[in-house]
C-alpha positions as a Python dict, from the first residue, in 0.01 Angstrom:
ca = {
    (1, 'R'): (0, 0, 0),
    (2, 'E'): (18, -117, -359),
    (3, 'K'): (288, -305, -509),
    (4, 'E'): (433, -255, -891),
    (5, 'S'): (283, -433, -1123),
    (6, 'A'): (395, -508, -1476),
    (7, 'V'): (95, -442, -1676),
    (8, 'P'): (120, -267, -1956),
    (9, 'S'): (-57, 86, -1919),
    (10, 'D'): (-308, 30, -2240),
    (11, 'L'): (-440, -307, -2026),
    (12, 'E'): (-514, -126, -1735),
    (13, 'T'): (-691, 179, -1948),
    (14, 'T'): (-975, -55, -2146),
    (15, 'V'): (-1010, -241, -1795),
    (16, 'H'): (-1088, 97, -1593),
    (17, 'E'): (-1307, 240, -1923),
    (18, 'F'): (-1474, -131, -1934),
    (19, 'L'): (-1525, -68, -1495),
    (20, 'L'): (-1669, 304, -1584),
    (21, 'E'): (-1870, 177, -1885),
    (22, 'I'): (-2105, -74, -1671),
    (23, 'G'): (-2119, 182, -1338),
    (24, 'A'): (-1906, -2, -1104),
    (25, 'P'): (-1882, 236, -837),
    (26, 'A'): (-1444, 382, -880),
    (27, 'H'): (-1422, 484, -546),
    (28, 'K'): (-1469, 119, -317),
    (29, 'I'): (-1224, -70, -211),
    (30, 'G'): (-1350, -325, -397),
    (31, 'Y'): (-1254, -117, -764),
    (32, 'Q'): (-880, -133, -750),
    (33, 'Y'): (-860, -550, -619),
    (34, 'T'): (-1150, -582, -946),
    (35, 'V'): (-935, -385, -1212),
    (36, 'F'): (-580, -600, -1083),
    (37, 'A'): (-750, -940, -1082),
    (38, 'I'): (-933, -864, -1451),
    (39, 'T'): (-585, -770, -1566),
    (40, 'Q'): (-446, -1089, -1374),
    (41, 'A'): (-716, -1331, -1518),
    (42, 'I'): (-608, -1112, -1920),
    (43, 'L'): (-218, -1162, -1838),
    (44, 'K'): (-251, -1560, -1680),
    (45, 'P'): (-591, -1682, -1722),
    (46, 'R'): (-550, -2010, -1463),
    (47, 'T'): (-570, -1756, -1198),
    (48, 'L'): (-952, -1804, -1237),
    (49, 'D'): (-945, -2125, -1238),
    (50, 'N'): (-890, -2165, -838),
    (51, 'M'): (-1020, -1879, -703),
    (52, 'M'): (-974, -1907, -307),
    (53, 'R'): (-622, -2084, -422),
    (54, 'N'): (-467, -1859, -726),
    (55, 'M'): (-632, -1480, -752),
    (56, 'Y'): (-752, -1378, -404),
    (57, 'P'): (-371, -1443, -229),
    (58, 'L'): (-235, -1320, -549),
    (59, 'I'): (-490, -973, -470),
    (60, 'A'): (-348, -1036, -152),
    (61, 'E'): (-49, -1006, -199),
    (62, 'H'): (-61, -703, -411),
    (63, 'F'): (-281, -438, -188),
    (64, 'D'): (-98, -604, 129),
    (65, 'T'): (-452, -723, 301),
    (66, 'T'): (-619, -1068, 327),
    (67, 'S'): (-834, -1322, 79),
    (68, 'T'): (-1120, -1269, 278),
    (69, 'K'): (-1087, -923, 266),
    (70, 'A'): (-998, -887, -103),
    (71, 'E'): (-1345, -1172, -240),
    (72, 'T'): (-1592, -945, 35),
    (73, 'A'): (-1496, -637, -159),
    (74, 'I'): (-1542, -775, -506),
    (75, 'R'): (-1814, -939, -418),
    (76, 'S'): (-1922, -575, -260),
    (77, 'L'): (-1863, -384, -601),
    (78, 'I'): (-2050, -584, -782),
    (79, 'E'): (-2331, -569, -579),
    (80, 'K'): (-2346, -195, -639),
    (81, 'T'): (-2238, -224, -1023),
    (82, 'F'): (-2522, -429, -1082),
    (83, 'D'): (-2797, -256, -841),
    (84, 'N'): (-2710, 49, -959),
    (85, 'G'): (-2471, 66, -1263),
    (86, 'D'): (-2577, 71, -1639),
    (87, 'L'): (-2808, -147, -1764),
    (88, 'A'): (-2803, -137, -2071),
    (89, 'A'): (-2379, -203, -2075),
    (90, 'L'): (-2449, -475, -1812),
    (91, 'N'): (-2673, -685, -2054),
    (92, 'K'): (-2439, -561, -2315),
    (93, 'Y'): (-2118, -810, -2155),
    (94, 'F'): (-2362, -990, -1929),
    (95, 'R'): (-2660, -1115, -2049),
    (96, 'S'): (-2547, -1477, -2046),
    (97, 'A'): (-2432, -1432, -1655),
    (98, 'Y'): (-2708, -1243, -1575),
    (99, 'S'): (-3070, -1133, -1618),
    (100, 'P'): (-3218, -881, -1359),
    (101, 'D'): (-3475, -1165, -1187),
    (102, 'K'): (-3169, -1393, -1166),
    (103, 'D'): (-2903, -1401, -895),
    (104, 'K'): (-2569, -1118, -996),
    (105, 'P'): (-2282, -1351, -1135),
    (106, 'T'): (-2090, -1468, -906),
    (107, 'N'): (-1735, -1339, -844),
    (108, 'S'): (-1543, -1559, -1110),
    (109, 'Q'): (-1827, -1546, -1331),
    (110, 'F'): (-1755, -1156, -1339),
    (111, 'L'): (-1411, -1187, -1334),
    (112, 'A'): (-1397, -1428, -1655),
    (113, 'T'): (-1661, -1221, -1824),
    (114, 'A'): (-1500, -907, -1805),
    (115, 'A'): (-1166, -1016, -1873),
    (116, 'L'): (-1330, -1238, -2205),
    (117, 'S'): (-1466, -880, -2301),
    (118, 'I'): (-1170, -665, -2251),
    (119, 'R'): (-983, -991, -2382),
    (120, 'L'): (-1214, -929, -2685),
    (121, 'K'): (-1215, -507, -2674),
    (122, 'L'): (-808, -563, -2774),
    (123, 'K'): (-837, -757, -3056),
    (124, 'K'): (-1004, -513, -3249),
}
């Protein structure tokens, strides 16, 4: 039960292209939450300041779920992406936040890096 959002379609398309490029599994519930979270991070960067107070409640309200489920679903998507995604693309965008011998980026690191990468793509 997804509510309507005022997100420009080209922004949403670019977010989808980014996630598909890095190998994020589009069939996971966390995929839609992550698309929404990245678009919100681009449109309202302050939502990343406090994920528990700002971002997760926003996702929960938008998708009629809970903050905990949103957090867990995004974490799961990140895990799957870094376990099975496109290593070259992951290194291209996340080299400062990730290397195979380090832990995967946190949800906020992932969303902030994705939002910045997409913002830079849109400026070209």
